[in-house]
Coordinates of C-alpha atoms in Angstrom, one line a residue:
X1 CA 220.6 -76.9 33.5
X2 CA 220.9 -73.3 34.6
X3 CA 221.0 -73.7 38.3
X4 CA 224.9 -73.7 38.5
X5 CA 224.8 -70.1 37.6
X6 CA 223.0 -68.9 40.6
X7 CA 225.5 -67.2 42.8
X8 CA 228.1 -66.8 40.0
X9 CA 229.9 -63.7 39.6
X10 CA 230.5 -62.5 36.1
X11 CA 233.5 -60.0 35.5
X12 CA 234.0 -59.8 39.2
X13 CA 230.9 -57.7 39.2
X14 CA 227.4 -59.1 38.2
X15 CA 226.3 -61.9 40.7
X16 CA 223.5 -64.1 39.4
X17 CA 220.6 -64.3 41.6
X18 CA 217.6 -65.6 39.7
X19 CA 216.8 -67.3 36.5
X20 CA 214.1 -65.4 34.3
X21 CA 214.1 -68.2 31.5
X22 CA 215.4 -69.4 28.4
X23 CA 214.6 -68.2 24.8
X24 CA 215.7 -69.0 21.2
X25 CA 218.9 -67.1 21.6
X26 CA 219.9 -67.6 25.2
X27 CA 219.4 -67.7 28.7
X28 CA 218.2 -64.8 30.8
X29 CA 218.9 -63.9 34.6
X30 CA 218.6 -61.2 37.1
X31 CA 221.7 -60.2 38.7
X32 CA 223.0 -57.6 41.2
X33 CA 225.9 -55.2 40.6
X34 CA 228.1 -56.0 43.8
X35 CA 230.3 -53.4 42.9
X36 CA 227.9 -50.5 43.4
X37 CA 226.9 -49.7 46.9
X38 CA 223.1 -50.2 46.6
X39 CA 223.8 -53.3 44.6
X40 CA 221.1 -52.5 41.9
X41 CA 219.6 -55.2 39.8
X42 CA 220.4 -55.8 36.3
X43 CA 219.4 -58.1 33.5
X44 CA 222.0 -60.6 32.2
X45 CA 221.6 -62.4 28.9
X46 CA 223.9 -65.2 28.0
X47 CA 224.1 -65.7 24.3
X48 CA 223.7 -69.3 23.3
X49 CA 226.7 -70.8 21.6
X50 CA 226.0 -74.0 19.8
X51 CA 229.5 -74.5 18.3
X52 CA 232.9 -74.4 19.9
X53 CA 234.8 -74.4 16.6
X54 CA 237.2 -71.2 16.4
X55 CA 235.7 -70.2 13.1
X56 CA 232.2 -70.2 14.4
X57 CA 233.3 -68.3 17.7
X58 CA 235.1 -65.8 15.8
X59 CA 232.1 -65.0 13.5
X60 CA 229.9 -64.8 16.4
X61 CA 232.3 -62.6 18.1
X62 CA 232.3 -60.2 15.3
X63 CA 228.5 -60.1 15.0
X64 CA 228.2 -59.7 18.9
X65 CA 230.5 -56.6 18.9
X66 CA 228.7 -55.1 15.9
X67 CA 225.1 -55.6 17.1
X68 CA 226.0 -54.7 20.7
X69 CA 226.7 -51.2 19.2
X70 CA 223.2 -51.0 18.0
X71 CA 221.8 -52.2 21.1
X72 CA 223.8 -49.5 23.0
X73 CA 222.2 -46.8 20.7
X74 CA 218.6 -48.3 21.1
X75 CA 219.0 -47.9 24.7
X76 CA 219.0 -44.2 24.5
X77 CA 215.3 -44.3 24.0
X78 CA 213.5 -43.8 27.3
X79 CA 211.2 -46.9 26.8
X80 CA 214.1 -49.4 25.9
X81 CA 216.3 -50.9 28.6
X82 CA 219.8 -49.2 28.6
X83 CA 222.7 -51.6 27.6
X84 CA 225.0 -51.4 30.5
X85 CA 227.8 -53.4 29.2
X86 CA 228.6 -56.5 27.0
X87 CA 231.6 -58.8 27.4
X88 CA 233.0 -62.3 26.4
X89 CA 233.9 -64.6 29.5
X90 CA 235.1 -68.3 28.8
X91 CA 233.8 -68.2 25.3
X92 CA 230.4 -67.1 26.4
X93 CA 229.0 -63.8 25.3
X94 CA 226.9 -61.8 27.8
X95 CA 224.7 -58.7 27.7
X96 CA 224.1 -56.5 30.7
X97 CA 220.9 -54.4 30.5
X98 CA 219.0 -52.1 32.8
X99 CA 216.4 -53.9 35.0
X100 CA 213.0 -52.6 34.7
X101 CA 210.9 -52.5 37.9
X102 CA 207.3 -53.3 36.8
X103 CA 205.1 -56.1 35.6
X104 CA 204.6 -57.7 32.2
X105 CA 201.5 -56.7 30.2
X106 CA 200.3 -60.4 30.5
X107 CA 199.0 -59.4 34.0
X108 CA 196.6 -56.8 32.6
X109 CA 195.4 -58.6 29.6
X110 CA 191.9 -60.7 29.8
X111 CA 192.0 -64.2 29.0
X112 CA 189.4 -66.8 28.0
X113 CA 189.1 -67.9 31.6
X114 CA 188.8 -64.4 32.7
X115 CA 186.7 -62.3 30.6
X116 CA 185.1 -60.0 33.2
X117 CA 187.2 -57.0 32.2
X118 CA 187.9 -56.4 28.3
X119 CA 189.6 -53.3 27.6
X120 CA 188.0 -50.3 26.4
X121 CA 188.6 -48.7 23.0
X122 CA 190.6 -45.6 24.4
X123 CA 192.7 -48.2 26.5
X124 CA 193.5 -50.1 23.5
X125 CA 194.3 -46.8 21.5
X126 CA 196.6 -45.8 24.2
X127 CA 198.4 -49.1 24.1
X128 CA 198.8 -48.9 20.5
X129 CA 200.2 -45.4 20.6
X130 CA 202.6 -46.1 23.4
X131 CA 204.1 -49.1 21.6
X132 CA 204.1 -47.6 18.0
X133 CA 206.2 -44.8 19.2
X134 CA 208.8 -47.3 20.3
X135 CA 208.5 -49.4 17.2
X136 CA 209.0 -46.3 15.0
X137 CA 212.3 -45.2 16.8
X138 CA 213.5 -49.0 16.6
X139 CA 212.6 -49.3 12.8
X140 CA 214.2 -46.0 12.1
X141 CA 217.6 -47.5 13.3
X142 CA 217.3 -50.4 10.9
X143 CA 216.2 -52.9 13.4
X144 CA 213.3 -55.2 13.9
X145 CA 212.3 -56.5 17.0
X146 CA 210.6 -59.5 15.9
X147 CA 209.3 -60.8 19.3
X148 CA 206.7 -58.2 20.2
X149 CA 204.4 -60.0 22.8
X150 CA 202.9 -59.3 26.3
X151 CA 205.9 -60.8 28.2
X152 CA 208.1 -58.5 26.1
X153 CA 206.2 -55.4 27.2
X154 CA 206.8 -54.3 30.9
X155 CA 204.5 -51.6 32.7
X156 CA 207.2 -49.5 34.4
X157 CA 206.2 -48.9 38.1
X158 CA 207.1 -45.4 38.5
X159 CA 205.3 -43.9 35.4
X160 CA 203.0 -46.6 34.0
X161 CA 204.9 -46.3 30.6
X162 CA 205.2 -49.4 28.5
X163 CA 208.8 -50.5 28.0
X164 CA 209.8 -53.0 25.2
X165 CA 212.4 -55.4 26.2
X166 CA 214.2 -58.6 25.2
X167 CA 216.3 -57.3 22.1
X168 CA 217.7 -60.8 22.3
X169 CA 219.5 -61.7 19.1
X170 CA 222.6 -60.0 18.0
X171 CA 222.6 -61.6 14.6
X172 CA 221.4 -59.5 11.6
X173 CA 219.3 -61.4 9.0
X174 CA 220.9 -61.8 5.9
X175 CA 218.3 -61.5 3.0
X176 CA 220.4 -63.4 0.7
X177 CA 219.8 -66.7 2.4
X178 CA 216.4 -68.4 3.4
X179 CA 217.8 -69.9 6.6
X180 CA 214.9 -71.6 8.4
X181 CA 214.8 -71.8 12.3
X182 CA 212.8 -75.1 13.2
X183 CA 209.4 -74.2 14.9
X184 CA 210.1 -76.4 18.0
X185 CA 212.9 -73.6 18.8
X186 CA 210.4 -70.9 19.1
X187 CA 209.4 -69.9 22.6
X188 CA 205.5 -71.0 23.1
X189 CA 204.7 -67.5 24.2
X190 CA 205.9 -66.0 20.8
X191 CA 203.6 -68.4 18.7
X192 CA 200.6 -66.6 17.2
X193 CA 202.1 -63.2 17.4
X194 CA 204.7 -64.2 14.8
X195 CA 203.3 -63.2 11.2
X196 CA 203.6 -65.6 8.2
X197 CA 206.4 -64.0 6.5
X198 CA 208.7 -64.2 9.6
X199 CA 208.4 -68.1 9.5
X200 CA 210.1 -68.1 6.1
X201 CA 212.8 -65.6 6.9
X202 CA 211.3 -62.6 5.2
X203 CA 210.9 -60.5 8.2
X204 CA 209.7 -57.0 7.5
X205 CA 209.2 -53.8 9.7
X206 CA 205.6 -54.3 9.6
X207 CA 206.0 -57.8 11.1
X208 CA 206.3 -56.1 14.5
X209 CA 203.0 -54.1 13.5
X210 CA 201.3 -57.6 13.1
X211 CA 202.4 -58.7 16.5
X212 CA 201.1 -55.5 18.1
X213 CA 197.8 -55.9 16.3
X214 CA 197.2 -59.3 17.6
X215 CA 198.1 -58.1 21.1
X216 CA 195.4 -55.3 20.9
X217 CA 192.9 -57.8 19.6
X218 CA 193.7 -60.0 22.6
X219 CA 192.8 -57.1 24.8
X220 CA 189.4 -56.6 23.1
X221 CA 188.5 -60.3 23.1
X222 CA 190.2 -62.1 25.9
X223 CA 191.6 -64.6 23.5
X224 CA 195.1 -65.3 22.7
X225 CA 196.2 -65.2 18.8
X226 CA 196.2 -69.1 19.1
X227 CA 192.6 -69.3 20.3
X228 CA 191.3 -67.0 17.5
X229 CA 189.6 -68.7 14.4
X230 CA 191.1 -68.2 10.8
X231 CA 189.1 -68.0 7.6
X232 CA 190.3 -71.0 5.7
X233 CA 190.2 -69.3 2.1
X234 CA 192.0 -66.2 3.1
X235 CA 193.9 -67.1 6.2
X236 CA 192.5 -63.8 7.6
X237 CA 192.1 -63.7 11.4
X238 CA 188.4 -63.8 12.6
X239 CA 188.2 -61.8 15.7
X240 CA 185.3 -59.3 15.7
X241 CA 182.1 -60.6 17.2
X242 CA 178.9 -58.9 18.2
X243 CA 180.0 -58.2 21.9
X244 CA 183.2 -56.8 20.8
X245 CA 183.4 -53.1 22.1
X246 CA 185.3 -51.6 18.9
X247 CA 184.2 -49.0 16.5
X248 CA 184.3 -49.8 12.7
X249 CA 187.2 -47.5 12.3
X250 CA 189.6 -49.0 14.9
X251 CA 188.4 -52.5 13.7
X252 CA 189.5 -51.7 10.3
X253 CA 192.8 -50.4 11.5
X254 CA 193.4 -53.7 13.6
X255 CA 192.3 -55.8 10.6
X256 CA 194.9 -54.1 8.5
X257 CA 197.7 -54.5 11.2
X258 CA 197.0 -58.2 11.2
X259 CA 196.6 -58.8 7.6
X260 CA 198.1 -62.1 6.3
X261 CA 200.0 -60.8 3.5
X262 CA 202.5 -58.2 4.7
X263 CA 202.2 -56.1 1.4
X264 CA 198.6 -55.4 2.4
X265 CA 199.4 -54.2 5.8
X266 CA 200.5 -50.9 7.1
X267 CA 203.9 -50.4 5.9
X268 CA 205.2 -48.4 8.8
X269 CA 204.3 -47.5 12.5
X270 CA 204.0 -43.9 11.5
X271 CA 201.2 -44.9 9.0
X272 CA 199.4 -46.4 11.9
X273 CA 199.9 -43.6 14.2
X274 CA 198.5 -41.3 11.4
X275 CA 195.6 -43.3 11.1
X276 CA 194.9 -43.4 15.0
X277 CA 195.5 -39.7 15.0
X278 CA 192.7 -39.2 12.4
X279 CA 190.3 -41.5 14.2
X280 CA 186.9 -39.9 14.9
X281 CA 185.9 -40.0 18.7
X282 CA 182.2 -40.7 19.4
X283 CA 180.8 -40.0 22.7
X284 CA 178.1 -42.6 22.0
X285 CA 178.7 -46.3 22.4
X286 CA 181.0 -47.6 19.5
X287 CA 178.9 -49.3 16.8
X288 CA 179.5 -53.0 16.1
X289 CA 178.6 -55.1 13.4
X290 CA 177.0 -58.4 14.4
X291 CA 178.2 -61.2 12.1
X292 CA 179.0 -65.0 12.5
X293 CA 182.3 -65.1 10.6
X294 CA 182.4 -68.9 11.1
X295 CA 179.4 -69.2 8.5
X296 CA 181.7 -67.8 5.6
X297 CA 182.6 -70.6 3.2
X298 CA 184.0 -68.5 0.3
X299 CA 186.8 -65.9 0.1
X300 CA 184.8 -63.5 -1.9
X301 CA 182.0 -63.2 0.8
X302 CA 184.8 -62.4 3.5
X303 CA 186.4 -59.9 1.1
X304 CA 182.9 -58.3 0.4
X305 CA 182.4 -57.9 4.3
X306 CA 185.8 -56.2 4.6
X307 CA 185.0 -53.8 1.7
X308 CA 181.9 -52.8 3.3
X309 CA 183.5 -52.3 6.7
X310 CA 186.1 -50.0 5.1
X311 CA 183.6 -48.1 3.1
X312 CA 181.9 -47.0 6.4
X313 CA 185.2 -45.2 7.5
X314 CA 186.2 -42.8 4.7
X315 CA 189.6 -42.2 6.3
X316 CA 190.5 -45.7 5.7
X317 CA 189.6 -45.8 1.9
X318 CA 192.4 -47.2 0.0
X319 CA 193.4 -49.8 2.7
X320 CA 193.5 -53.1 1.4
X321 CA 192.8 -56.5 3.0
X322 CA 195.0 -59.0 1.2
X323 CA 194.1 -62.7 0.5
X324 CA 197.1 -64.9 0.6
X325 CA 198.1 -68.3 1.3
X326 CA 201.6 -69.4 2.1
X327 CA 202.9 -72.5 3.9
X328 CA 204.1 -71.8 7.3
X329 CA 207.9 -72.8 7.7
X330 CA 209.5 -71.2 10.7
X331 CA 212.5 -68.7 10.4
X332 CA 212.9 -66.3 13.4
X333 CA 215.4 -63.4 13.8
X334 CA 215.1 -60.7 16.3
X335 CA 216.9 -58.2 14.4
X336 CA 216.8 -57.4 10.7
X337 CA 218.6 -54.7 9.1
X338 CA 215.9 -52.9 6.9
X339 CA 216.5 -49.3 6.4
X340 CA 217.0 -48.3 2.7
X341 CA 218.4 -44.9 3.4
X342 CA 221.7 -44.0 1.8
X343 CA 223.4 -43.6 5.2
X344 CA 222.3 -47.0 6.0
X345 CA 223.2 -48.5 2.8
X346 CA 226.9 -47.2 3.1
X347 CA 227.0 -48.7 6.7
X348 CA 225.9 -52.0 5.4
X349 CA 228.4 -51.8 2.5
X350 CA 231.1 -51.3 5.3
X351 CA 229.7 -54.1 7.2
X352 CA 229.9 -56.4 4.1
X353 CA 233.4 -55.3 3.3
X354 CA 234.2 -56.3 6.9
X355 CA 232.8 -59.8 6.2
X356 CA 235.0 -60.0 3.1
X357 CA 237.9 -59.2 5.1
X358 CA 237.4 -61.7 7.8
X359 CA 236.8 -64.4 5.1
X360 CA 240.2 -63.6 3.5
X361 CA 239.5 -61.3 0.5
X362 CA 241.5 -58.2 1.5
X363 CA 241.5 -56.8 -2.0
X364 CA 237.7 -57.3 -2.2
X365 CA 237.1 -55.8 1.2
X366 CA 239.2 -52.7 0.3
X367 CA 237.4 -52.4 -3.0
X368 CA 234.1 -52.4 -1.3
X369 CA 235.2 -49.8 1.3
X370 CA 236.7 -47.5 -1.5
X371 CA 233.4 -47.5 -3.2
X372 CA 231.8 -45.5 -0.3
X373 CA 231.5 -42.0 -1.6
X374 CA 233.5 -39.2 -0.1
X375 CA 230.3 -37.4 0.7
X376 CA 229.1 -40.1 3.1
X377 CA 229.2 -39.7 6.8
X378 CA 230.7 -43.3 6.8
X379 CA 233.5 -42.3 4.4
X380 CA 236.1 -41.3 7.3
X381 CA 235.5 -44.5 9.2
X382 CA 235.9 -46.5 5.8
X383 CA 239.2 -44.8 5.1
X384 CA 240.4 -45.5 8.5
X385 CA 239.3 -49.1 8.5
X386 CA 241.2 -49.6 5.0
X387 CA 244.5 -48.6 6.8
X388 CA 243.8 -50.8 9.9
X389 CA 242.9 -53.8 7.6
X390 CA 246.2 -53.6 5.6
X391 CA 248.4 -53.2 8.9
X392 CA 246.4 -56.2 10.6
X393 CA 246.6 -58.3 7.7
X394 CA 250.3 -58.0 7.3
X395 CA 250.8 -58.7 11.0
X396 CA 248.6 -61.6 10.9
X397 CA 250.5 -63.0 7.8
X398 CA 253.9 -62.5 9.4
X399 CA 252.6 -64.3 12.7
X400 CA 251.3 -67.3 10.6
X401 CA 254.8 -67.6 8.8
X402 CA 256.3 -67.7 12.0
X403 CA 254.0 -70.3 13.4
X404 CA 254.5 -72.4 10.3
X405 CA 258.3 -72.2 10.6
X406 CA 258.0 -73.2 14.3
X407 CA 255.6 -76.1 13.3
X408 CA 258.2 -77.5 10.9
X409 CA 260.8 -77.2 13.4
X410 CA 258.8 -79.1 16.0
X411 CA 258.6 -76.0 18.4
X412 CA 255.1 -76.7 19.5
X413 CA 254.8 -74.1 22.2
X414 CA 255.9 -71.5 19.8
X415 CA 253.1 -72.4 17.5
X416 CA 250.5 -72.3 20.2
X417 CA 251.7 -69.0 21.7
X418 CA 251.3 -67.4 18.1
X419 CA 247.6 -67.6 17.9
X420 CA 246.8 -65.1 20.6
X421 CA 249.3 -62.5 19.2
X422 CA 247.6 -62.8 15.7
X423 CA 244.9 -60.1 14.9
X424 CA 241.4 -61.4 15.0
X425 CA 241.1 -61.9 11.4
X426 CA 238.9 -65.2 10.8
X427 CA 240.9 -66.1 7.7
X428 CA 244.1 -66.3 9.6
X429 CA 242.9 -67.6 12.7
X430 CA 241.3 -70.6 10.9
X431 CA 244.5 -71.4 9.3
X432 CA 246.3 -71.1 12.5
X433 CA 243.9 -73.2 14.3
X434 CA 245.1 -76.3 12.1
X435 CA 248.7 -75.7 13.2
X436 CA 247.8 -75.0 16.8
X437 CA 245.4 -78.3 16.7
X438 CA 248.2 -80.6 15.6
X439 CA 250.8 -78.7 17.9
X440 CA 248.6 -79.3 20.8
X441 CA 248.5 -83.1 20.1
X442 CA 252.3 -83.0 19.9
X443 CA 252.6 -81.1 23.1
X444 CA 250.4 -83.9 24.9
X445 CA 252.7 -86.8 23.3
X446 CA 255.7 -84.9 24.6
X447 CA 254.2 -84.3 28.0
X448 CA 253.4 -88.1 28.3
X449 CA 256.9 -89.1 27.7
X450 CA 258.6 -86.5 29.8
X451 CA 256.3 -87.4 32.7
X452 CA 257.2 -90.9 32.2
X453 CA 260.8 -90.3 32.3
X454 CA 260.3 -87.9 35.4
X455 CA 258.4 -90.6 37.4
X456 CA 261.2 -93.1 36.4
X457 CA 263.9 -90.9 37.8
X458 CA 261.9 -90.2 40.9
X459 CA 261.7 -93.8 41.8
X460 CA 265.4 -94.1 41.9
X461 CA 265.5 -90.7 44.0
X462 CA 267.1 -88.8 41.4
X463 CA 265.1 -85.9 41.9
X464 CA 267.4 -83.6 40.0
X465 CA 266.8 -85.4 36.8
X466 CA 263.2 -85.8 37.6
X467 CA 262.8 -81.9 38.0
X468 CA 264.8 -81.4 34.8
X469 CA 262.4 -83.7 32.7
X470 CA 259.3 -81.9 34.4
X471 CA 260.8 -78.4 33.6
X472 CA 260.9 -79.4 29.8
X473 CA 257.1 -80.0 29.7
X474 CA 255.5 -77.1 27.9
X475 CA 253.3 -74.8 29.9
X476 CA 250.4 -75.4 27.1
X477 CA 249.9 -78.9 28.2
X478 CA 246.8 -80.2 29.6
X479 CA 248.6 -81.8 32.5
X480 CA 249.8 -78.5 33.8
X481 CA 248.3 -79.0 37.2
X482 CA 249.8 -82.5 37.7
X483 CA 253.2 -81.0 36.5
X484 CA 253.1 -78.2 39.0
X485 CA 252.2 -80.7 41.7
X486 CA 255.2 -82.9 40.9
X487 CA 257.3 -79.9 40.7
X488 CA 256.7 -79.0 44.3
X489 CA 256.9 -82.6 45.4
X490 CA 260.1 -83.3 43.9
X491 CA 261.6 -80.0 44.9
X492 CA 260.8 -80.7 48.5
X493 CA 262.2 -84.2 48.3
X494 CA 265.3 -83.1 46.7
X495 CA 265.9 -80.4 49.7
X496 CA 265.4 -83.4 52.1
X497 CA 267.9 -85.6 50.2
X498 CA 270.4 -82.7 50.0
X499 CA 270.1 -82.4 53.9
X500 CA 270.4 -86.1 54.4
X501 CA 273.6 -86.1 52.5
X502 CA 275.0 -83.2 54.3
X503 CA 274.3 -84.8 57.6
X504 CA 275.9 -88.1 56.6
X505 CA 279.1 -86.1 55.7
X506 CA 278.9 -84.5 59.3
X507 CA 278.7 -88.0 60.7
X508 CA 281.6 -89.7 58.7
X509 CA 284.0 -86.5 59.1
X510 CA 283.5 -86.8 63.0
X511 CA 284.8 -90.3 62.7
X512 CA 287.8 -89.2 60.7
X513 CA 286.7 -90.6 57.5
X514 CA 287.0 -87.4 55.3
X515 CA 287.2 -89.7 52.0
X516 CA 283.7 -90.9 52.8
X517 CA 282.5 -87.2 53.9
X518 CA 283.6 -85.9 50.7
X519 CA 281.7 -88.4 48.6
X520 CA 278.5 -87.5 50.6
X521 CA 278.9 -83.8 50.0
X522 CA 279.5 -84.4 46.2
X523 CA 275.9 -85.8 46.2
X524 CA 274.1 -82.8 47.6
X525 CA 272.0 -81.5 44.7
X526 CA 272.2 -77.8 43.6
X527 CA 269.5 -75.5 44.1
X528 CA 268.8 -77.0 47.6
X529 CA 269.2 -75.3 51.0
X530 CA 272.0 -77.7 51.8
X531 CA 274.1 -76.9 48.8
X532 CA 275.9 -73.8 49.9
X533 CA 277.0 -75.2 53.1
X534 CA 277.9 -78.5 51.4
X535 CA 280.2 -76.5 49.1
X536 CA 282.0 -74.9 52.1
X537 CA 282.3 -78.2 54.0
X538 CA 283.6 -79.9 50.8
X539 CA 286.5 -77.4 50.8
X540 CA 287.3 -78.0 54.5
X541 CA 287.1 -81.7 54.3
X542 CA 289.1 -81.9 51.1
X543 CA 291.8 -80.2 53.0
X544 CA 291.8 -82.4 55.9
X545 CA 291.8 -85.4 53.5
X546 CA 295.0 -84.3 52.0
X547 CA 296.5 -83.8 55.4
X548 CA 295.7 -87.3 56.4
X549 CA 297.7 -88.5 53.2
X550 CA 300.7 -86.3 53.7
X551 CA 301.2 -86.9 57.6
X552 CA 302.2 -90.7 57.5
X553 CA 304.7 -89.8 54.7
X554 CA 306.4 -87.4 57.0
X555 CA 306.6 -89.8 59.9
X556 CA 308.0 -92.6 57.9
X557 CA 310.7 -90.2 56.5
X558 CA 311.8 -89.2 60.1
X559 CA 312.1 -93.0 61.1
X560 CA 314.3 -93.6 58.1
X561 CA 316.5 -90.8 58.8
X562 CA 317.0 -91.9 62.4
X563 CA 317.8 -95.4 61.7
X564 CA 320.2 -94.4 59.1
X565 CA 322.2 -92.2 61.4
X566 CA 322.4 -95.1 63.9
X567 CA 323.6 -97.7 61.6
X568 CA 326.0 -95.7 59.2
X569 CA 328.9 -95.7 61.7
X570 CA 328.4 -99.4 62.0
X571 CA 328.5 -99.9 58.3
X572 CA 331.7 -97.6 58.0
X573 CA 333.6 -100.0 60.6
X574 CA 332.6 -103.2 58.9
X575 CA 333.8 -101.9 55.7
X576 CA 337.2 -101.1 57.1
X577 CA 337.5 -104.7 58.7
X578 CA 336.6 -106.2 55.5
X579 CA 339.3 -104.1 53.5
X580 CA 342.2 -105.8 55.9
X581 CA 340.9 -109.3 56.0
X582 CA 343.2 -111.9 54.8
X583 CA 341.9 -115.4 54.3
X584 CA 345.0 -116.9 55.3
X585 CA 345.1 -115.3 58.7
X586 CA 341.8 -116.9 59.7
X587 CA 341.9 -120.2 58.0
X588 CA 343.8 -123.3 59.1
X589 CA 345.0 -125.6 56.3
X590 CA 343.9 -129.1 56.8
X591 CA 345.8 -132.1 55.2
X592 CA 343.4 -134.6 54.0
X593 CA 344.6 -138.0 53.4

């Protein structure tokens, strides 16, 4: 499903407006550059990512950056789209290329249903020369296109030149492996143009020559490659019939271009261009040989015919038409590094050293880089790279040690935050990924517990405690959105509750109950708008509370003093009378009988 991409803006600049199709290596779109005044079109290719594991992404990222440099350089050719930029967004890799105004070559080629106009020999030769010049440049850069077909050749509108597009893969072929790509993953439009060796992961520079030869044969016959017959004993393409308007010389060139065995084909685009340059031009109608190849029943008869054909063109003497039979197992790669020049070999050595470095063999990587001779153009880069590797390696090792210590101490956030600060070395990133993965699990457990405690406190309207629990939740938690929502919610409720307590304090103070007012003020939470006012009122009400306690004591003291002053004289008089009292004076003796 690609419809969701329509309208999406990448890098804040490239807005997807149309889906161009899906290929083996990704999805292609037309976009407009909304940052440029005239909103020019461009082509955006999204690289297919089949695995989200950190190790896979890091390896893919390395190849992406390396091969993007190759694409950038290839775009300097006037008949190859310019690479505008490349970037990574949300673990997806994108290439942005120049958009070529024009139409695909499929619009010009005759078909089985429409054979009214078959191409002339001069038109086919012009096609071959135009494309071969592009392939010569591409191959000279150590790259094989591997998907030359009508859909990938655009007739440019303003000058009529052919432009080779869809350099879609950014992964170089590793000739040490025989990785096979299932046939169902190859676009239907590519089948037939793919040579046998490409199906088994042994792509050659002349694999592109095979595809171009099949395209030229289609121009002559109106038959697509899959519609052509194959000689069963030799696996050679049977394409020339009595009404095919092609000379023996050009027919021999095309036959060698599409030879089943790549060792028997032209070995380079330059060889084909030279053969075309030496081609004799006859003003008369090209000779054709009428033959019904479908009657051949033995390989030697087919070989005899090809020998006779070549013998008629002295300039093609020495060209061989090979007979080979191999099983067809698909292995497609759009780029293969094939240049055997010393400069390329040394570049490849540095690339291999980089892979060793990424895989964890620092010493081996340095040894490989040091093996590049001082006379090489690559030597300065190799020396600078060695220094960078040593520095990055030490930094990565220190970061990993720090993350490991944090892991054992249960500081999960520190573990997770270490990964982005660690240099992009696959070896160390993969070791870190183990720690990060387990730290993330612990972060989620911690988050769950803290959220539960926050909810419990909020239920009792203790928003201060609830906020405290929420603030302990690590930023790396997957519940970050909920945490932020609850922080805002509980903070607002805390302010409301603070205002409530302040108002209650006012109300009780008005009634002279400063004891209760002080209790309300002491409940106003910190970090609320009411807190500062509550502190001022707390000082005020506490003072008045003390006055209330002191005033009753003063009044009682005054009453006691006044009473004392009034009764003291009476007490003195009573004491004097008691001192002069004689019982006999007051009592009468009574005789009791």
